[in-house]
Tab-separated table of C-alpha atoms in Angstrom:
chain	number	residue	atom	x	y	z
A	259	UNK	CA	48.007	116.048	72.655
A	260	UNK	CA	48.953	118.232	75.643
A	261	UNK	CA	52.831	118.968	76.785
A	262	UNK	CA	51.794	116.964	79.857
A	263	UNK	CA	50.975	113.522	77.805
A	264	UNK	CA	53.695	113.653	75.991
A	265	UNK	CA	55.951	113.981	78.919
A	266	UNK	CA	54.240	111.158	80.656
A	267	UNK	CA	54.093	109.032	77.901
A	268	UNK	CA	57.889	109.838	77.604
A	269	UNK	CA	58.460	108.854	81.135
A	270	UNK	CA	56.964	105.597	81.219
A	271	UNK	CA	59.133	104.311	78.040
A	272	UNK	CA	62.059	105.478	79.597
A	273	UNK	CA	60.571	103.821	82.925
A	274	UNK	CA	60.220	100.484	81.030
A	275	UNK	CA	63.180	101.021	79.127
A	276	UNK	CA	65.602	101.619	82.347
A	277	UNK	CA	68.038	98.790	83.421
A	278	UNK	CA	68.234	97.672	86.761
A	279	UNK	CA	70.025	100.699	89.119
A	280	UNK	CA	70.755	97.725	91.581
A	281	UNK	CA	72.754	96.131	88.779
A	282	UNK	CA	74.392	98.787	87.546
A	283	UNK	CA	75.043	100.290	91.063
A	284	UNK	CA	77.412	96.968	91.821
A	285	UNK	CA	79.469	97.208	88.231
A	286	UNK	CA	83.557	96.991	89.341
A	287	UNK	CA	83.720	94.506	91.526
A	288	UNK	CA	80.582	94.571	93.067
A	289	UNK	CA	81.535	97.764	95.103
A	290	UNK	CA	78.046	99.638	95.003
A	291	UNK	CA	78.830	103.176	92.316
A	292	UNK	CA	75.287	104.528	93.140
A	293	UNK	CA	75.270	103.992	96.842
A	294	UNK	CA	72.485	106.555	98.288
A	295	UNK	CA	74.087	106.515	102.426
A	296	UNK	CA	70.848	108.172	104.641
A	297	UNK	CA	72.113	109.493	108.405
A	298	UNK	CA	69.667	109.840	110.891
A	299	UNK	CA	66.841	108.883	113.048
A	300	UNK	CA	64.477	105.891	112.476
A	301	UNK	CA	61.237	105.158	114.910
A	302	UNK	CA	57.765	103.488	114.935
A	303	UNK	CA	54.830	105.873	114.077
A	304	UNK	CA	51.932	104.794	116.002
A	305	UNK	CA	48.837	105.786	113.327
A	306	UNK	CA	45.297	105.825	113.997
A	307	UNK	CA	42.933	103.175	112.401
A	308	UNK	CA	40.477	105.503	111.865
A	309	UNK	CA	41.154	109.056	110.383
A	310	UNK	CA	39.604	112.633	111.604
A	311	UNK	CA	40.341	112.025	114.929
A	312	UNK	CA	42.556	113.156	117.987
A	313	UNK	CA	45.178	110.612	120.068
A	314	UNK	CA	42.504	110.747	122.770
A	315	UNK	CA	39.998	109.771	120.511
A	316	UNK	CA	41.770	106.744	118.446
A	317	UNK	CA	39.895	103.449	119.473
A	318	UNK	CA	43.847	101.959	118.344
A	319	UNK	CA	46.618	102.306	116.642
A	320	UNK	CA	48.732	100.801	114.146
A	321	UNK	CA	52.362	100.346	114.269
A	322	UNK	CA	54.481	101.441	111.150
A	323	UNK	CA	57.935	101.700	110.535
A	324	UNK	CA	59.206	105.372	110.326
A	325	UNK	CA	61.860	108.222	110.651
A	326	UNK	CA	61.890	110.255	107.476
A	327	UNK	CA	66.326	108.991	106.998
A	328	UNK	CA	65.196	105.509	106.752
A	329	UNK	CA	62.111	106.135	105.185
A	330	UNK	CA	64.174	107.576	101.871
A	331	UNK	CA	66.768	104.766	102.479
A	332	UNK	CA	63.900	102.131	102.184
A	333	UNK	CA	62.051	104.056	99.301
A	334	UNK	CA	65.179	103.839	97.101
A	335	UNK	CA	65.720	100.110	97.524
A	336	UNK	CA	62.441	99.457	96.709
A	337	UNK	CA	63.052	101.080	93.401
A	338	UNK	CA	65.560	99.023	92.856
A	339	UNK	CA	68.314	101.497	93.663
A	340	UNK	CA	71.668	101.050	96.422
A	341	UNK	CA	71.328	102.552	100.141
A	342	UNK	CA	72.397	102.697	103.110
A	343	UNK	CA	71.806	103.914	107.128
A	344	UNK	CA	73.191	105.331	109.380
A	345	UNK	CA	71.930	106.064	112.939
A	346	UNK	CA	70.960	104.767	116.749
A	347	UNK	CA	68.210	101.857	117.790
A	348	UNK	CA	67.440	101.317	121.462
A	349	UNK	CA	68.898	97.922	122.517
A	350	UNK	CA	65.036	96.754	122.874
A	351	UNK	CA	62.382	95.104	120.682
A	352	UNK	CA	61.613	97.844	118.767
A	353	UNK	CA	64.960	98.667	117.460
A	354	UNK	CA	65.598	95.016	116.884
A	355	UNK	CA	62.303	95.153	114.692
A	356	UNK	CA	63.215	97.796	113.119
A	357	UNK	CA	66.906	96.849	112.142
A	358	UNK	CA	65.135	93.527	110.894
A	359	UNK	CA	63.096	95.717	108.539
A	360	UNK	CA	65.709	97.326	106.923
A	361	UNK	CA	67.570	94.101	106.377
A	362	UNK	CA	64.462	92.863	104.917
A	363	UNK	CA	64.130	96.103	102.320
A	364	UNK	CA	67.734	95.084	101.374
A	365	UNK	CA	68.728	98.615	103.389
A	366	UNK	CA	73.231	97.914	104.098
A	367	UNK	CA	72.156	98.538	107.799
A	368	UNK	CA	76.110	97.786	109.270
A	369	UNK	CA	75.751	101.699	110.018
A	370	UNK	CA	73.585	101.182	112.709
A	371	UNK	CA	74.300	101.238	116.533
A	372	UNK	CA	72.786	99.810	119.334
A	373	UNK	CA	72.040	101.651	122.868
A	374	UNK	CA	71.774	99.492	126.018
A	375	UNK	CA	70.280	102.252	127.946
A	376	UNK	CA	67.923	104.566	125.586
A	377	UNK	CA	64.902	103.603	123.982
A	378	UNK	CA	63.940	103.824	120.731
A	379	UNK	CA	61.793	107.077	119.617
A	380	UNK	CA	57.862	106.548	119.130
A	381	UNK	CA	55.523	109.246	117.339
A	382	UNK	CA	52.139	109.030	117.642
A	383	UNK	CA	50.602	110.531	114.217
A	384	UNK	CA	47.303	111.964	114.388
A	385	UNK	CA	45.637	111.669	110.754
A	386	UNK	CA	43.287	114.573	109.989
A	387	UNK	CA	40.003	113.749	107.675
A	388	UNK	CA	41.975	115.169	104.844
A	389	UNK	CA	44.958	112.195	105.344
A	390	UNK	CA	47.505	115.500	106.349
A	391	UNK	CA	49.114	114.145	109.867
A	392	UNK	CA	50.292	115.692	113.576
A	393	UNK	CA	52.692	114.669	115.763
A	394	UNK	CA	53.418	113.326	119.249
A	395	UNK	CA	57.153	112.401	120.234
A	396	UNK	CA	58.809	110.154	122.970
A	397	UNK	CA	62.096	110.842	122.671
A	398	UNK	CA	63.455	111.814	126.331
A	399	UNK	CA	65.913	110.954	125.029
A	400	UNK	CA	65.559	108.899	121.915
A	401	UNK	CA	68.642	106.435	120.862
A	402	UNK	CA	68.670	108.293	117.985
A	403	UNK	CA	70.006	111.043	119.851
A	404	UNK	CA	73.259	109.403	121.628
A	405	UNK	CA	74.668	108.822	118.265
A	406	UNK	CA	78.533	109.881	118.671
A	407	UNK	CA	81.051	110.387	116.046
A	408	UNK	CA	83.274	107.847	117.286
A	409	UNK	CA	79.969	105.231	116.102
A	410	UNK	CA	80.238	106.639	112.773
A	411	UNK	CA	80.944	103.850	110.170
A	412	UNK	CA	83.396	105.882	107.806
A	413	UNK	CA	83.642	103.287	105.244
A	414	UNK	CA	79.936	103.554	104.215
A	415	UNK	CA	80.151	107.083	104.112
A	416	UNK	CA	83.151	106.791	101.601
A	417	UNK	CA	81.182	105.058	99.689
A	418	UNK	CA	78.161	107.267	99.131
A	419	UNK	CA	77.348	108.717	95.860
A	420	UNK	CA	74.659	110.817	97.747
A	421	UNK	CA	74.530	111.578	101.293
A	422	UNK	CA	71.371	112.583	102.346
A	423	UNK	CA	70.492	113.718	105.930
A	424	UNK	CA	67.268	116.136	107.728
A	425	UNK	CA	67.772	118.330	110.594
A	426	UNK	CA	65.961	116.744	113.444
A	427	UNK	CA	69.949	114.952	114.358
A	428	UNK	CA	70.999	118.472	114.852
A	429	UNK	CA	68.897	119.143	117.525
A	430	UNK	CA	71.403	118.094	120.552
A	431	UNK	CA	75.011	116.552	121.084
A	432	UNK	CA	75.863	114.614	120.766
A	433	UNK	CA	74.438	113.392	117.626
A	434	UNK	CA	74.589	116.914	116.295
A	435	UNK	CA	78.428	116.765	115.986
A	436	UNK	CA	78.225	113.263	114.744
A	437	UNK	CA	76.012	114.613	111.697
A	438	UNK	CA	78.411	117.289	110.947
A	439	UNK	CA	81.386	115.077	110.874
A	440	UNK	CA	79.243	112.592	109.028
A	441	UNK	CA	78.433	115.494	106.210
A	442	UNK	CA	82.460	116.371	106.000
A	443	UNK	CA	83.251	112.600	105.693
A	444	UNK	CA	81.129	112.287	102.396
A	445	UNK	CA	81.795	115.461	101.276
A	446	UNK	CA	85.462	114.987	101.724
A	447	UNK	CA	84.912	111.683	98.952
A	448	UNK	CA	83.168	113.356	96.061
A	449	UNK	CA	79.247	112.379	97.568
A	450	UNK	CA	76.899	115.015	96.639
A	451	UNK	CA	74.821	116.277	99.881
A	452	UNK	CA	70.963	116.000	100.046
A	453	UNK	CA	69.157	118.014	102.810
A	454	UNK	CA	65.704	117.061	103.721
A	455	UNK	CA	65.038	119.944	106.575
A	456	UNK	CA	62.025	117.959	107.291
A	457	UNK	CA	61.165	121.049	110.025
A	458	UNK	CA	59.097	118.856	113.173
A	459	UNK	CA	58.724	122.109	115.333
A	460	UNK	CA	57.924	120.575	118.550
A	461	UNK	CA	61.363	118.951	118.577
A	462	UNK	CA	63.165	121.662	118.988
A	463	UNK	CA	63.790	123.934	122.366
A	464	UNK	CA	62.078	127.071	120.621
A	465	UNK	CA	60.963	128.140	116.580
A	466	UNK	CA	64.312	129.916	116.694
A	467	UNK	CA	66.092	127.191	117.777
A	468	UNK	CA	64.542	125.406	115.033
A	469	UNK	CA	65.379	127.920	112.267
A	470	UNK	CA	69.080	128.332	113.511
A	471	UNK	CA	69.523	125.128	113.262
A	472	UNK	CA	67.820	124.224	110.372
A	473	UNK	CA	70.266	127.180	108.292
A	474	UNK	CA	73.403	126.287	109.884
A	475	UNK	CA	73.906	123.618	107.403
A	476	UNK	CA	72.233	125.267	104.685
A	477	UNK	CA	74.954	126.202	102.805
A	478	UNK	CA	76.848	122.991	102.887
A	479	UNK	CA	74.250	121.090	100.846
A	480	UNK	CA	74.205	120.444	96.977
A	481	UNK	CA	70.640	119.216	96.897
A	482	UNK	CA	67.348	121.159	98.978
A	483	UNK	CA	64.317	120.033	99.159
A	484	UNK	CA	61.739	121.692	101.167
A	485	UNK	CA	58.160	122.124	100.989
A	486	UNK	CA	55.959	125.792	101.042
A	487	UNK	CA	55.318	125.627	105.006
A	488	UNK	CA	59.348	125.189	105.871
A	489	UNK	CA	59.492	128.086	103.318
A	490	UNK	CA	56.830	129.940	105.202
A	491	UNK	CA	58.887	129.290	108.468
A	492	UNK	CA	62.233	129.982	106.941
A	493	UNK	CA	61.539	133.436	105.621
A	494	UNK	CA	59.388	134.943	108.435
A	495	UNK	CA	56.208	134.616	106.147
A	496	UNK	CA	56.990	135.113	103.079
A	497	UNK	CA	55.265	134.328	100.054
A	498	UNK	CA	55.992	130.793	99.591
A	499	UNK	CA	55.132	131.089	95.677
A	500	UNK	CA	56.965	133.501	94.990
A	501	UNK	CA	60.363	132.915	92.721
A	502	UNK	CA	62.346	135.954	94.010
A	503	UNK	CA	61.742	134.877	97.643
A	504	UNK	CA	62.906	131.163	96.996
A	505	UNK	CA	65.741	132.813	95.227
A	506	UNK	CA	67.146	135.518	97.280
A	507	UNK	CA	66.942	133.964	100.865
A	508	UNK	CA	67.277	130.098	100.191
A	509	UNK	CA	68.987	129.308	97.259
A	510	UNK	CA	72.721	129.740	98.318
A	511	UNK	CA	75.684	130.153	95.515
A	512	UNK	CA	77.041	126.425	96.030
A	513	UNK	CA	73.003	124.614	95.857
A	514	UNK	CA	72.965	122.356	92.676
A	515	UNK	CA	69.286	122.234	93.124
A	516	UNK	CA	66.132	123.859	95.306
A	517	UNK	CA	62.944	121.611	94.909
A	518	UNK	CA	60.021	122.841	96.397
A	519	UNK	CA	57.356	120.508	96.814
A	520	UNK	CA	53.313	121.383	96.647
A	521	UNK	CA	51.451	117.736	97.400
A	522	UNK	CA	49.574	116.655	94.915
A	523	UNK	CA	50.036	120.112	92.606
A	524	UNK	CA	53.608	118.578	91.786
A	525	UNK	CA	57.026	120.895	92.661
A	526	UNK	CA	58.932	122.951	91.536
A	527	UNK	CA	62.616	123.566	90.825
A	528	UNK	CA	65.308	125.918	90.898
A	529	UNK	CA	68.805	125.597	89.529
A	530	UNK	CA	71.539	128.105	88.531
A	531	UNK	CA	70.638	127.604	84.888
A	532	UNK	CA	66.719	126.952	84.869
A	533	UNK	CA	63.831	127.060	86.898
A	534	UNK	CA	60.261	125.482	86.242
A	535	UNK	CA	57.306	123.418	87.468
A	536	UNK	CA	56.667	119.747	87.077
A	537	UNK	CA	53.015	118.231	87.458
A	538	UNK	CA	51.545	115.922	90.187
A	539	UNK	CA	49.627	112.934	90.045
A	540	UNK	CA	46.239	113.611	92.283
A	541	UNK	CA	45.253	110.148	93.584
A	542	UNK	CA	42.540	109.641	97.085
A	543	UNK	CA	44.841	110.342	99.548
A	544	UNK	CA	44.227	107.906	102.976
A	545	UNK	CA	47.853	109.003	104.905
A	546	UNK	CA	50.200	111.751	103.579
A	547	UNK	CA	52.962	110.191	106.156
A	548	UNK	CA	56.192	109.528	104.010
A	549	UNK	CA	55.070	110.922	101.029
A	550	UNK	CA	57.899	113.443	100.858
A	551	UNK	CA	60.542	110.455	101.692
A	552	UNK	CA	59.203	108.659	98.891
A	553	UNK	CA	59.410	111.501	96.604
A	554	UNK	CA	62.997	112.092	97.429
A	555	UNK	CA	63.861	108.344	97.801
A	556	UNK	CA	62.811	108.227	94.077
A	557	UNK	CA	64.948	111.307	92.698
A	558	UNK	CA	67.817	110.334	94.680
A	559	UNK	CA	67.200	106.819	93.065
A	560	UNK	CA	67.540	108.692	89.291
A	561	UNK	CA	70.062	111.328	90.896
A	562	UNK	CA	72.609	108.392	92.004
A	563	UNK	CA	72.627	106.495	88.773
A	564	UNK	CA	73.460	109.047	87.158
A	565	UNK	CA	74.252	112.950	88.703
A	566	UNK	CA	74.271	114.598	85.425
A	567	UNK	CA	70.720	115.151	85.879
A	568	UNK	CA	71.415	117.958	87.073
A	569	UNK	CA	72.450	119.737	84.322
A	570	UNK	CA	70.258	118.507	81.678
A	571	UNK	CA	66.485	120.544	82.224
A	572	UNK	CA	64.561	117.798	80.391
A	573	UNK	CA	65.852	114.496	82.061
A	574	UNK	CA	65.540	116.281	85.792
A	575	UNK	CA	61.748	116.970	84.812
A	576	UNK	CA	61.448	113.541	83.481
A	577	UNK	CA	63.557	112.372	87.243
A	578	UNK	CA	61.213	114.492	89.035
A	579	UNK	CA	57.701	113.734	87.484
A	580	UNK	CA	59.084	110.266	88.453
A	581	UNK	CA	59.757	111.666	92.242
A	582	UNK	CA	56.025	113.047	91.685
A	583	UNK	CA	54.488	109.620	90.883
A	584	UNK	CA	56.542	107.889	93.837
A	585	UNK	CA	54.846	110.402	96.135
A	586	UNK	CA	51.560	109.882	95.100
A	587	UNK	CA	51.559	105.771	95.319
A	588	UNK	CA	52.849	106.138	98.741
A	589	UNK	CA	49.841	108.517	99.732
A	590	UNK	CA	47.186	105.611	99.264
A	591	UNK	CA	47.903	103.043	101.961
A	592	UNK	CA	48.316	103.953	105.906
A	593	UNK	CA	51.903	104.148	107.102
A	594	UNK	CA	55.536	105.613	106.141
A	595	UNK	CA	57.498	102.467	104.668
A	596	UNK	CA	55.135	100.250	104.471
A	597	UNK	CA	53.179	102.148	101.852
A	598	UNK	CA	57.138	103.311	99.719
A	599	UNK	CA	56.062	101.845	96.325
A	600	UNK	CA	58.101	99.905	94.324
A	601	UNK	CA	59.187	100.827	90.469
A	602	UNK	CA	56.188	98.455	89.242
A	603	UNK	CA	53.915	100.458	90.987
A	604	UNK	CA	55.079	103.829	90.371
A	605	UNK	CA	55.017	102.671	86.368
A	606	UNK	CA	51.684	101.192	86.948
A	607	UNK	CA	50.430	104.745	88.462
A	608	UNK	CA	52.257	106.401	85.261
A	609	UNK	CA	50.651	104.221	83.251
A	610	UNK	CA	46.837	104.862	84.265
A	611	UNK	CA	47.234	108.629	83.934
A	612	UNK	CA	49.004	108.232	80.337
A	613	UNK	CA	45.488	106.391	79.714
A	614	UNK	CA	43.210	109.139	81.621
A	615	UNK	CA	45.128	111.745	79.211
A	616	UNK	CA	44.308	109.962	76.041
């Protein structure tokens, strides 16, 4: 049997075989030990019903909870995993709804502001024949914006076992200087940092904006994950596949872990001790909107239970082909959170291709 049945087969006992990461996340009292804390923006993605067309072409649109922060912070609940978030609604009926959503997802939303005067950001998200997506943003400005440090709810970020953040709150103040102080915060109590870069150019004043900004964190973070057109964008056009470009201008000496994500062909990884590739699951792909939230929502689910993950090259493939599967269940319905899977899904998924590779 191949390397890549084995490991499957390996990773759906261990699937079945895991206990409950909400259970064990609320050990000592009930204070939550594997709390994954997300900081950011959260909006409603307006999505086509039919794909393979432009905005001006949609006959309508369906709303769906989004904002790639609360999108991981959703996608590790559903896996039965501890989070929480951290950002700005509008004071209207969309920030309501979507403060009500997280409740419902069992998301620890007592992060979350309200503004009386901003709105709450929309993106309209333009799906392509092939499911791959393009945006348009109202956010002029956003709530998610006007996010001051002052707002910040320290306690949570105390808390967090993994802070995990993107770059589209470092775009202006004066939620920019509300993210760094956010980062120092956790840092400051032992979380480990997770950067999503999540690069949406037309948010930012100018490409160099964008890549300024995107690097001025970099080297803060002990957990990258970026995908090959942010590595594209990054390096001036480099070679995306290439090792000794991923290694020489992004990994930085502090990063615990690079993941580089490639769709459906899996990712790969890049550590100070060992580097490698881990396999994808290809499934029909309707909407690729929140797949890479729900790939990181489900390896910050693993890397919060338990951190040493990192150091062992076996159970981070295992974690990561895991990541892999979460990705691809999420690819199949329409929508950001409402299509995050939950872990009887993702073992369900698992499952099937353990049969297809018998």
């Amino acid at each position: 049997m191949s390397e890549h049945c084995s490991d499957v087969k390996q990773i759906s006992i261990l699937l079945a075989e895991a206990k409950d990461p909400a259970a064990a996340s609320n050990q000592n009292g009930g204070e939550p030990k594997s709390l994954v804390v997300c900081f950011g923006e959260m909006l409603i993605d307006f999505v086509p019903t039919v794909s393979g067309v432009s905005l001006a072409e949609a006959p309508a649109f369906k709303k769906a909870p989004g904002g790639a922060p609360a999108n991981v912070a959703v996608g590790v609940s559903r896996l039965g995993g501890s989070s929480a978030f951290i950002g700005k609604l509008g004071d209207d009926e969309f920030g309501r709804m979507l403060n009500d959503i997280l409740k419902q997802n069992n998301v620890d939303n007592s992060g979350i502001r309200f503004d009386p005067d901003a709105r709450t950001a929309l993106a309209f998200v333009t799906l392509r024949a092939d499911g791959e997506r393009e945006f348009m943003f109202y956010r002029h400005p956003s709530a998610d914006m006007l996010l001051t440090e002052s707002e910040l709810k320290t306690d949570i970020l105390n808390q967090a076992k993994v802070f995990h953040y993107g770059s589209i709150s470092l775009i202006s103040e004066p939620c920019r200087s509300a993210h760094v102080a956010a980062m120092r915060i956790a840092k400051s109590s032992g979380a480990i940092l997770s950067y999503d870069p999540n690069l949406r150019l037309a948010l930012w004043p100018s490409a160099e904006a964008a890549k300024e900004g995107m690097m001025s964190i970099w080297n803060e973070a002990d957990i990258i994950k970026i995908n090959e057109d942010e590595i594209v964008f990054l390096t001036g056009g480099d070679d995306p596949n290439d090792d000794n470009v991923v290694l020489k201008k992004l990994f930085h000496p502090n990063l615990k872990l690079l993941v580089v994500t490639e769709g459906s062909a899996g990712c790969r990884y890049y550590t100070k001790e060992f580097k490698g590739r881990v396999s994808g699951i290809k499934v029909k792909a309707v909407d690729t909107t929140g797949a890479g939230d729900a790939f990181v929502g489900g390896f910050l689910s693993s890397l919060a239970s338990d951190p040493s993950i990192l150091k062992d090259e076996k159970r981070l493939k295992e974690a990561l082909y895991f990541a892999n599967a979460c990705g691809a269940v999420t690819v199949t319905e329409k929508g950001a959170i409402p299509a995050l899977p939950s872990k009887e899904a993702v073992a369900q998924l698992m499952k099937q291709v353990v049969v297809a590779s018998s």
